[in-house]
Coordinates of C-alpha atoms and ligand atoms in Angstrom, one line a residue:
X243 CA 9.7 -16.0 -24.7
X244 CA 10.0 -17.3 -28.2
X245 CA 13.3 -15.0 -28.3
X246 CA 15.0 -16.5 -25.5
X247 CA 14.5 -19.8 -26.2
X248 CA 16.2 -19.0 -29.5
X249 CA 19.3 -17.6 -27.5
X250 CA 19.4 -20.7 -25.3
X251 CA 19.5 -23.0 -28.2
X252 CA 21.9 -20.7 -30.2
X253 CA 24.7 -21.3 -27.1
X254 CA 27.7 -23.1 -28.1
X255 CA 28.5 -26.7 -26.8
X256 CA 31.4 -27.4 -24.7
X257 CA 32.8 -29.6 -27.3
X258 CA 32.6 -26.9 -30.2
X259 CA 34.2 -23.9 -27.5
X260 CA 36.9 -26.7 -27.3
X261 CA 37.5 -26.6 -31.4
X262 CA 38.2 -22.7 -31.0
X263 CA 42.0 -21.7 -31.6
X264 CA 41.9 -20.1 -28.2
X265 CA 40.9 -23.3 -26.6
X266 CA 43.9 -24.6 -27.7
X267 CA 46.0 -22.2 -25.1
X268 CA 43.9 -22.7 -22.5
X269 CA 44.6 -26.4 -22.6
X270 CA 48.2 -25.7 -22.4
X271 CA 47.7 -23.5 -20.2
X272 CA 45.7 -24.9 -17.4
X273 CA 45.0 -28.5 -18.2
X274 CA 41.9 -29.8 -19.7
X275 CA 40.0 -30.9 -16.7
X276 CA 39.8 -27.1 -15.5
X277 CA 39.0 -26.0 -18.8
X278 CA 36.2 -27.6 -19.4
X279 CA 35.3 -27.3 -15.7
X280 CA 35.1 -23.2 -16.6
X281 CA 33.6 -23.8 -20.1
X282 CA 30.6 -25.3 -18.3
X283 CA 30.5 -23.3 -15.6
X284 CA 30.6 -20.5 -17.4
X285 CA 27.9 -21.5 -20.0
X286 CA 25.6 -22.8 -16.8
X287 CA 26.1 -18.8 -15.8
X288 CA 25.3 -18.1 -19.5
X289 CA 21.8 -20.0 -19.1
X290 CA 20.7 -18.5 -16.3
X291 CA 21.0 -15.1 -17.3
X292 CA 19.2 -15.8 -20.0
X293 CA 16.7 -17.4 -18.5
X294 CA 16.2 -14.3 -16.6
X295 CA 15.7 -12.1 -19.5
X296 CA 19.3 -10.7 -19.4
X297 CA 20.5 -10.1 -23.0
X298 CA 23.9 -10.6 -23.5
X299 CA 26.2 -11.6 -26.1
X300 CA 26.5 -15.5 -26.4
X301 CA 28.7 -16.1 -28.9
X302 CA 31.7 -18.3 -28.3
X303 CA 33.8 -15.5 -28.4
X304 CA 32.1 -13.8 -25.3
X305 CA 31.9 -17.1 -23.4
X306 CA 35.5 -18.0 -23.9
X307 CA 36.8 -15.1 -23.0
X308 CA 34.5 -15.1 -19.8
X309 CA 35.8 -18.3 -18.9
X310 CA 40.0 -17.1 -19.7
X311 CA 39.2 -14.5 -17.1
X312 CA 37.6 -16.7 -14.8
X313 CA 40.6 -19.4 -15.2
X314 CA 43.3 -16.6 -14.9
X315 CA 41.9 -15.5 -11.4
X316 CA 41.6 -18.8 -10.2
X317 CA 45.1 -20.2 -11.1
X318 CA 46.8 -16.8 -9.8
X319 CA 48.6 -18.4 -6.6
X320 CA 47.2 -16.7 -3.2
X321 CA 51.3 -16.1 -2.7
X322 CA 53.3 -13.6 -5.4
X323 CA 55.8 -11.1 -5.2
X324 CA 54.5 -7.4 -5.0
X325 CA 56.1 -4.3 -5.0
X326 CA 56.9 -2.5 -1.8
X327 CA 56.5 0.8 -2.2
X328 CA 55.5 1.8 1.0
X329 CA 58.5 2.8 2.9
X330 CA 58.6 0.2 5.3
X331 CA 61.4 -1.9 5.2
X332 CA 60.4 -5.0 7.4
X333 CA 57.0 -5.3 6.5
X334 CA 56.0 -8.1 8.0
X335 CA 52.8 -8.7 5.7
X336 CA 54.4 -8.4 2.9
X337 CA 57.2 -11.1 4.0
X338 CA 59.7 -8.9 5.9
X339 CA 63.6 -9.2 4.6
X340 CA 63.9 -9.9 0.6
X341 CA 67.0 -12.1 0.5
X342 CA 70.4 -11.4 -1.0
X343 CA 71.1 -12.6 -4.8
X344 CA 73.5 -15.0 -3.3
X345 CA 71.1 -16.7 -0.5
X346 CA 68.4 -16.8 -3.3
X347 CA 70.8 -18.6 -5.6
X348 CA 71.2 -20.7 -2.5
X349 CA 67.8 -21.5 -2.4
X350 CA 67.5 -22.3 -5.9
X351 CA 71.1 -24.8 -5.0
X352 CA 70.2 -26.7 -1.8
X353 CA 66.4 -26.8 -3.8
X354 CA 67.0 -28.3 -7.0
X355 CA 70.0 -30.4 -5.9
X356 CA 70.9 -33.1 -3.4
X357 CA 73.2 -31.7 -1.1
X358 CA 75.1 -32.2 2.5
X359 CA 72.4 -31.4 4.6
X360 CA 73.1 -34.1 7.3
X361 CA 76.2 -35.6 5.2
X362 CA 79.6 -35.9 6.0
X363 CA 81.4 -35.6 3.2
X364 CA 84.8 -36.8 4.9
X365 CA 83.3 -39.8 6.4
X366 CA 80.6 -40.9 4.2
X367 CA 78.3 -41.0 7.1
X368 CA 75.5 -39.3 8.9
X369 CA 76.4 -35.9 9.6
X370 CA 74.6 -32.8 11.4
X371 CA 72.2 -30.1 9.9
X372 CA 73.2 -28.1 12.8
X373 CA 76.5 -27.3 11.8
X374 CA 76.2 -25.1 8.4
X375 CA 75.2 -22.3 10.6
X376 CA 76.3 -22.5 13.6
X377 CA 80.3 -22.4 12.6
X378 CA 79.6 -18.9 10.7
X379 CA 77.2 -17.6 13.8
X380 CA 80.3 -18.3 16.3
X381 CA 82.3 -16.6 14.6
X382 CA 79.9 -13.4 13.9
X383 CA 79.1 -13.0 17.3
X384 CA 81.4 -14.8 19.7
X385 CA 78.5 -16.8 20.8
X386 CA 80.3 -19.7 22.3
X387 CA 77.1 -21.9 20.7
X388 CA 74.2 -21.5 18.3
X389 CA 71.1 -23.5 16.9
X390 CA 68.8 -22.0 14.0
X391 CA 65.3 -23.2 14.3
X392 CA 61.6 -22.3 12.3
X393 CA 61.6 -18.4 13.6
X394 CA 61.7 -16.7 16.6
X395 CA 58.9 -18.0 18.5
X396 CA 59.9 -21.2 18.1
X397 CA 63.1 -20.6 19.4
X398 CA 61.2 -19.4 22.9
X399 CA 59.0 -22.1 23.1
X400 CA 62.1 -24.5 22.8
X401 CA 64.1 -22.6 25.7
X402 CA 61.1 -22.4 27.5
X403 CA 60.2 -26.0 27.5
X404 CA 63.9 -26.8 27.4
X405 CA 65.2 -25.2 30.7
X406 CA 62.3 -24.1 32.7
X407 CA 59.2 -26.8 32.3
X408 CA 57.5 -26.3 36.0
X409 CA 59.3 -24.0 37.4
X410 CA 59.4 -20.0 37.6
X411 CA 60.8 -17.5 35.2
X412 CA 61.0 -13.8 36.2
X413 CA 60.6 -11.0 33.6
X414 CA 59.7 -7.4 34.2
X415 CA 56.0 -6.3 33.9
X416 CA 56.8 -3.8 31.5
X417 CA 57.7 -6.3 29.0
X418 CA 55.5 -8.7 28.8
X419 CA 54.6 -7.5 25.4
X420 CA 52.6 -8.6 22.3
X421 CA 55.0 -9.0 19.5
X422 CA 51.9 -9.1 16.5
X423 CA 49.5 -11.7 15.4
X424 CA 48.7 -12.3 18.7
X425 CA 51.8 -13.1 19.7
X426 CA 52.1 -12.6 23.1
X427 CA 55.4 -13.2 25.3
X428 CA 53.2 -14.1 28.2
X429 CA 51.1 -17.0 26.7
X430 CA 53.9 -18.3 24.8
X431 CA 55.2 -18.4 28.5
X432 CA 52.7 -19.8 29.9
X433 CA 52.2 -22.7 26.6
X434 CA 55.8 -23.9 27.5
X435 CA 55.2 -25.1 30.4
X436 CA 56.8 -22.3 32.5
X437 CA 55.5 -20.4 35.5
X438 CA 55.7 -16.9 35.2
X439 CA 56.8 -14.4 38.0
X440 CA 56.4 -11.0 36.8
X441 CA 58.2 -8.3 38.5
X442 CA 58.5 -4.3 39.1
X443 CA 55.4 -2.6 37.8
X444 CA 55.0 -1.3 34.0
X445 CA 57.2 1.4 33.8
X446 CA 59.8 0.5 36.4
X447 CA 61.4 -2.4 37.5
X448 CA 64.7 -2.7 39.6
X449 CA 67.5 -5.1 40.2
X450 CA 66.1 -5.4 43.4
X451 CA 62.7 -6.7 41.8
X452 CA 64.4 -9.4 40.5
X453 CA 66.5 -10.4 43.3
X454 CA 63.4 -10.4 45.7
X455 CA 61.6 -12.8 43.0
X456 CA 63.9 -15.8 43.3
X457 CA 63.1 -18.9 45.3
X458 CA 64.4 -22.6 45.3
X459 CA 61.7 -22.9 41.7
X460 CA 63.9 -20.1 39.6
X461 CA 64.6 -21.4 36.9
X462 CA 65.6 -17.9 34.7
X463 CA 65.6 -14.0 34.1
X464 CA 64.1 -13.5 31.2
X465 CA 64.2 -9.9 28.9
X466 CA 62.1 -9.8 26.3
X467 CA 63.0 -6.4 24.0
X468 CA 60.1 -4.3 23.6
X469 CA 60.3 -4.6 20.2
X470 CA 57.1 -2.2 19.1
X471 CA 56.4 -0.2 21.5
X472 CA 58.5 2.7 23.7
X473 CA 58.2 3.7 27.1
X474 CA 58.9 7.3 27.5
X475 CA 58.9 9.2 30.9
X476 CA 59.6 8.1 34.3
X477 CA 60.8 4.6 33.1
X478 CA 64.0 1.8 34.1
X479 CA 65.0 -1.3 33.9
X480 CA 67.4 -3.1 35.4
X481 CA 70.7 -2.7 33.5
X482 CA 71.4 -6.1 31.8
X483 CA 75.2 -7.0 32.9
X484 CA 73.7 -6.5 36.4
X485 CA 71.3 -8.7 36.1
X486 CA 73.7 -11.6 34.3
X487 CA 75.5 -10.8 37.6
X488 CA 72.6 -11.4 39.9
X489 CA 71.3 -14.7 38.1
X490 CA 75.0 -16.0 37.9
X491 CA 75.5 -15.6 42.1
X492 CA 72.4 -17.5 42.4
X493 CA 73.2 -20.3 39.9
X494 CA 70.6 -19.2 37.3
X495 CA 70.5 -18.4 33.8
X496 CA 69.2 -15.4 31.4
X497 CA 67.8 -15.5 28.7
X498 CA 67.3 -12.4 26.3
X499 CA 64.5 -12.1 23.2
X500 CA 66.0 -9.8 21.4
X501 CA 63.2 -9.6 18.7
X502 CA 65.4 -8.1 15.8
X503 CA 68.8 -9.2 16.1
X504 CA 70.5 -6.5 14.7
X505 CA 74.5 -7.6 14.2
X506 CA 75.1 -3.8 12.9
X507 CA 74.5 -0.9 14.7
X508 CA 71.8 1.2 13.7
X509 CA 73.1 4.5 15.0
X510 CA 75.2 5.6 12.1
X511 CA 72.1 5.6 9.5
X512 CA 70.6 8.8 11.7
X513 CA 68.5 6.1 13.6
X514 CA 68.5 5.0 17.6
X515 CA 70.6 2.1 18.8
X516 CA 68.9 -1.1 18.7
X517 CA 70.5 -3.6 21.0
X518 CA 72.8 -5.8 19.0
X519 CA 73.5 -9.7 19.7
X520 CA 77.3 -8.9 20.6
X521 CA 76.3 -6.7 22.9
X522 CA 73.7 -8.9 24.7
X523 CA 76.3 -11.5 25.0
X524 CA 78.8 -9.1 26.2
X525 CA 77.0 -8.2 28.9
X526 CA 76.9 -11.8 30.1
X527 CA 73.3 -12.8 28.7
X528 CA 73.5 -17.3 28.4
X529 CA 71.1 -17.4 25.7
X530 CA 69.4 -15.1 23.0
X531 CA 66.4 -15.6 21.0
X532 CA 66.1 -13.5 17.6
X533 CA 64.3 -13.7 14.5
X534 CA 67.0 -14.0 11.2
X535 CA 64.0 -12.4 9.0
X536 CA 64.2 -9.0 10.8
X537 CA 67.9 -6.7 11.2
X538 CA 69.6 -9.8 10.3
X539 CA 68.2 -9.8 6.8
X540 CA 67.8 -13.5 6.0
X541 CA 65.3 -15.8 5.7
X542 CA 62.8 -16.5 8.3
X543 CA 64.5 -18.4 11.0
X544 CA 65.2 -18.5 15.0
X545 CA 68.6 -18.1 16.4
X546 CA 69.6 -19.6 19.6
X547 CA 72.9 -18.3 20.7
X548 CA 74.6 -18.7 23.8
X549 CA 76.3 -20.9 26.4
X550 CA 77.3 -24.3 25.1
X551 CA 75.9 -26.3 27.4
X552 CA 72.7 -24.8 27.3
X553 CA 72.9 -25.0 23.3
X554 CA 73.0 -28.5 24.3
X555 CA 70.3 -29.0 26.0
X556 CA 68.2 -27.3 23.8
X557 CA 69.4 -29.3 20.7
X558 CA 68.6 -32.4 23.0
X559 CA 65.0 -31.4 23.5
X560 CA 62.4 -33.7 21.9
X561 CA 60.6 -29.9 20.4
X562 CA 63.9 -29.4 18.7
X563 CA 62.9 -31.8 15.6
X564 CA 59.7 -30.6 15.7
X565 CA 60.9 -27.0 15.2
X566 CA 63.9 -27.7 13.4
X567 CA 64.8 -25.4 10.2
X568 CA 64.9 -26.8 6.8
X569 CA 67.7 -26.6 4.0
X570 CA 66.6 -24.0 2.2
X571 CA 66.0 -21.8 5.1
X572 CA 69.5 -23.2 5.8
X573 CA 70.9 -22.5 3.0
X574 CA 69.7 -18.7 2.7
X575 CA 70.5 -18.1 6.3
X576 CA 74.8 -18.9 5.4
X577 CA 74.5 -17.2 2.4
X578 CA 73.2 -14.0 4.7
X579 CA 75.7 -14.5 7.1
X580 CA 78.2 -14.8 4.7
X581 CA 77.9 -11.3 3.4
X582 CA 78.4 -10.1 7.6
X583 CA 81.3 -11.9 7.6
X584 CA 83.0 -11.0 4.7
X585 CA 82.2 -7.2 5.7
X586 CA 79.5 -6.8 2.6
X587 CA 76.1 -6.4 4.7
X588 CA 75.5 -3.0 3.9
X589 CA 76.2 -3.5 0.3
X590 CA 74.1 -7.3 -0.4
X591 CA 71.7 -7.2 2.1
X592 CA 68.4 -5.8 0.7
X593 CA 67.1 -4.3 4.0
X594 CA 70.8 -2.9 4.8
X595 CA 71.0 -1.0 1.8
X596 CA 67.9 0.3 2.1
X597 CA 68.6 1.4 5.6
X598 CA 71.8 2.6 4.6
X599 CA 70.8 4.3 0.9
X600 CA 71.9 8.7 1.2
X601 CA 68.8 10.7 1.0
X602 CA 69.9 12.0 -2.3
X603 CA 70.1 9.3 -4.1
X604 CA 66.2 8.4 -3.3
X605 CA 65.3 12.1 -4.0
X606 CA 66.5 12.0 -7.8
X607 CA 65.1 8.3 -8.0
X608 CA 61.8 10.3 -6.7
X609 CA 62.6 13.1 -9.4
X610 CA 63.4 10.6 -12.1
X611 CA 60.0 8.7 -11.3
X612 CA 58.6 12.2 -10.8
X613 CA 59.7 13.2 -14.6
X614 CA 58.4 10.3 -16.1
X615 CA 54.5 10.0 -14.2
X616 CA 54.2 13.8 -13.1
X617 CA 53.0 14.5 -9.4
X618 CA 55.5 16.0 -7.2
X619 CA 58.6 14.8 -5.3
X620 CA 58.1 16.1 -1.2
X621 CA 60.0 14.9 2.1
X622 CA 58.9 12.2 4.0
X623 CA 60.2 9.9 6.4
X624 CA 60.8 5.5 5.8
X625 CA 59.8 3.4 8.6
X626 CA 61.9 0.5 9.5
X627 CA 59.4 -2.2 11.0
X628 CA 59.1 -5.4 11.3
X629 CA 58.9 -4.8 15.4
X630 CA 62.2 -3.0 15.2
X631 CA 62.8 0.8 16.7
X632 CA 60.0 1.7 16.9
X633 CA 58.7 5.4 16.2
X634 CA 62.1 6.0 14.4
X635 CA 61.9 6.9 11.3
X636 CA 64.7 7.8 8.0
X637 CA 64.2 11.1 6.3
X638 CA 63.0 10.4 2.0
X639 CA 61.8 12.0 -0.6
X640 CA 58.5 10.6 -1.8
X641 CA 56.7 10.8 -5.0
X642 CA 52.9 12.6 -4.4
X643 CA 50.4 12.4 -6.6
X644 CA 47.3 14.2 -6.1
X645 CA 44.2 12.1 -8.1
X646 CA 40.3 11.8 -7.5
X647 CA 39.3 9.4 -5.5
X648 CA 42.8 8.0 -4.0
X649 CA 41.3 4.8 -2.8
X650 CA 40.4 3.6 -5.6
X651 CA 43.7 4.1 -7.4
X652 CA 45.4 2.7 -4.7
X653 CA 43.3 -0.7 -5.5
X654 CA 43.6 -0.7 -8.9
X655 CA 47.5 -0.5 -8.2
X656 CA 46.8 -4.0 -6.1
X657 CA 45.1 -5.5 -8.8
X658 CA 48.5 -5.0 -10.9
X659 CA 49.8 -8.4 -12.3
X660 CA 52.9 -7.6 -10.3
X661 CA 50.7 -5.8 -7.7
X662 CA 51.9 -2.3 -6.3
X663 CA 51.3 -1.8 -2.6
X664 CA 51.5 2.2 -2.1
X665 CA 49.9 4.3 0.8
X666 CA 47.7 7.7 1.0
X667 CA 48.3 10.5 3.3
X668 CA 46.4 13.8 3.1
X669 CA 44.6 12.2 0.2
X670 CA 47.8 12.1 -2.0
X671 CA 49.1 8.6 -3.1
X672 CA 52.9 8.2 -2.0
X673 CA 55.1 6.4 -3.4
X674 CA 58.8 5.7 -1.5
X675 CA 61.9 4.8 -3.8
X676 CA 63.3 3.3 -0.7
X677 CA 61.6 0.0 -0.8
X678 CA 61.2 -0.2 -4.3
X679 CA 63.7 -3.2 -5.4
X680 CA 65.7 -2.2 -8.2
X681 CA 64.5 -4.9 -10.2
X682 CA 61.0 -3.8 -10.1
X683 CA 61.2 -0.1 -10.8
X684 CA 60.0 -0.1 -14.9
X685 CA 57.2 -2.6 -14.0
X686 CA 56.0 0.3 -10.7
X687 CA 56.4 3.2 -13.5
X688 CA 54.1 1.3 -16.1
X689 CA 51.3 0.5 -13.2
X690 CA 51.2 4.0 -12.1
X691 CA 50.8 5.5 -15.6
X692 CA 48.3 2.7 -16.1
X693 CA 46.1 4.0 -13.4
X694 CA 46.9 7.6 -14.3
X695 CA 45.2 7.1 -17.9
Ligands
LIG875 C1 59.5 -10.6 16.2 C2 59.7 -11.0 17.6 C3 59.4 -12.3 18.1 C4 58.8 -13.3 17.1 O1 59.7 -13.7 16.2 P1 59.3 -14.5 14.9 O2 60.6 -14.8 14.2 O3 58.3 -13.7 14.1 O4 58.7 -15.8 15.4 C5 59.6 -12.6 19.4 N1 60.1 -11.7 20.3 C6 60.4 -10.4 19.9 C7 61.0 -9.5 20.9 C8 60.2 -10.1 18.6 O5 60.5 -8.8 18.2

């Protein structure tokens, strides 16, 4: 008893743990209101341990450095960078696209800087956020107008609200899908004020579906790209020039989410086609919805691309301030489309190089990383994601490594400062090149040999 009370009284004040040299940094560090918070909290935890007949060391030593870890944890930001070393190239939880150097030196720009957001320059007046986009988006796609706006979604609940508030818009049962996160094309329907007519049945849905469905309250055809899933078997859809043709005899629009927005073809990087905006448009579509954070490889924005006087319309809507994009999304989003237009995409774009990077030049990164950590180099396959063709896959070589109890490396590689995100299959850790910004490769090779000691 006699003991304890000894220890209790033998615990540093908060004022001497603050004349300590390493007080001094933690001052800098984290300000001094924290600091002390975690010097008494910390020697409140000290106290009760002892109280309970715990003996522990209690010099000021052990009780600043409990309270350095304890301040680390709690001023690491819930949002840092990672590395991606899963394969999966849209990753949606773990931010989708990485942006160009040029749109994040944009970023940095339009962020530190006033700038011409809604300036005219020539004039000296008011001018139009809508513009720094749109210009290059015309000319990428032929779209005859476009508006960017807060993501995808966003951009549906717009046109939605925009162009068919009470009245009836007719999509095929087989795709009324859930994008993720509960996202579900239906509800967001349904939130916008529109009246849903579904048509066909889950695999198969004519022309002739469609045609039956419209009444005096049509407002549009709607495709929504089945983004995550496939249909396989005995499946159609209407072809989508035929139906532009049906809803343009009847006076009525359509409108196409196109989830991914790819403005490249796919195909030539040993994957299926995924529908591309120009060829929505060329098939008559009015209006297309896509996400800029997916194939496009930008920032996380909504494009609106289409007929002008629909545009219009849309830009007119009372929801289009509310959903409007910012400047750095802005700003990101030109510098992206830049790179399209200038015939760079598959070089700058993160995600398009990565798509596009030869087998053999992952396989000796593989080997290289193989050389250096041990383990074993063995084929694979990269996913692309992000609700984007899905089930297709890219051939890679992936490094394997076979350690004891796999889960528990795999979380001491999150716990990284610059936290690795890896997977397990047959109880091997794998680590895929592809994904891996280049950037980020020494700090990856230093976590895994970390975790391997
Ligand atoms: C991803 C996706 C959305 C949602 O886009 P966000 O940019 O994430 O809001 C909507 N529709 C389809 C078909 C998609 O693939």
């Amino acid at each position: 008893m006699n003991a304890m009370t000894d220890r209790l009284r033998a615990l540093p004040s908060v004022d001497s743990l603050l004349r300590e040299p390493i007080a001094a940094d933690l001052l800098t560090a984290y300000g001094r209101e924290a600091t002390v918070n975690a010097l008494r909290v910390t020697l409140d935890q000290w106290r009760d341990r002892l109280r309970a007949g715990e003996v522990l060391a209690s010099g000021a030593d052990a009780i600043l450095n409990h309270a350095t870890d304890s301040l680390r944890a709690d001023f690491t930001p819930t949002l840092r960078p990672v590395i991606n070393a899963t394969g999966v190239i849209i990753h949606t939880n773990l931010g989708r696209a990485p942006l160009s150097q040029a749109a994040q030196r944009a970023i940095v720009e339009a962020g530190g800087q006033y700038s011409t957001l809604e300036f005219d320059l020539e004039t000296g007046k008011r001018g139009s956020r809508l513009i720094h986009a749109e210009r290059l988006l015309q000319q990428l796609t032929g779209a005859e107008a476009a508006l960017v706006v807060n993501n995808n979604a966003a951009a549906l609940v717009l046109l939605l609200s925009a162009l068919a508030l009470g009245r009836e818009v007719v999509i095929s049962r087989g795709q009324l899908v859930e994008i993720g996160g509960g996202f579900r094309v239906p509800e967001v329907m349904e939130q916008s004020g529109a009246k849903l007519v579904e048509v066909g049945t889950t695999n198969r849905t004519r022309l002739s579906d469609f045609e039956r469905a419209i009444t005096p309250q049509t407002a549009l055809f709607m495709r929504a790209h089945a983004s995550n899933f496939k249909q396989i078997g005995f499946v159609e859809q209407p072809d989508l020039a035929d139906l532009a043709r049906l809803a343009h005899d009847h006076n009525l629009a359509v409108v196409d989410d196109l989830g991914s927005g790819a403005l490249l073809d796919t195909a030539p990087y040993g994957l299926e086609h995924e529908p591309t905006v120009q060829e929505s448009l060329a098939a008559g579509v009015d209006l297309i919805a896509v996400s800029g954070d997916k194939l496009l490889g930008g920032p996380q924005s909504g494009l609106l691309l289409g007929k002008q006087a629909l545009i219009d319309r849309l830009k007119r809507h009372p929801l289009a301030r509310a959903v409007r994009a910012d400047k750095l999304c802005l700003a990101a989003l030109t510098a992206t489309l830049e790179h399209y237009r200038r015939g760079e995409a598959l070089t700058h774009i993160p995600i398009w190089q990565m798509i596009a990077r030869p087998l053999e030049s992952i396989r000796a990164q593989a080997e290289s990383w193989q050389a250096q950590v041990g383990g074993a180099v063995i084929d694979g396959v990269s996913a692309v994601g992000g609700g984007s063709l899905p089930g297709e896959t890219l051939p890679t070589a992936l490094l394997a490594l076979d350690l004891p109890a796999p889960d528990s490396v795999l979380a001491r590689l999150r716990a990284n400062h610059l936290p690795v995100i890896a997977r397990i299959a047959d109880d091997r850790l794998l680590f895929d090149p592809r994904t891996v910004l280049p950037g980020q490769e020494a700090e990856l090779l230093r976590a895994i040999q970390a975790v391997i000691a």
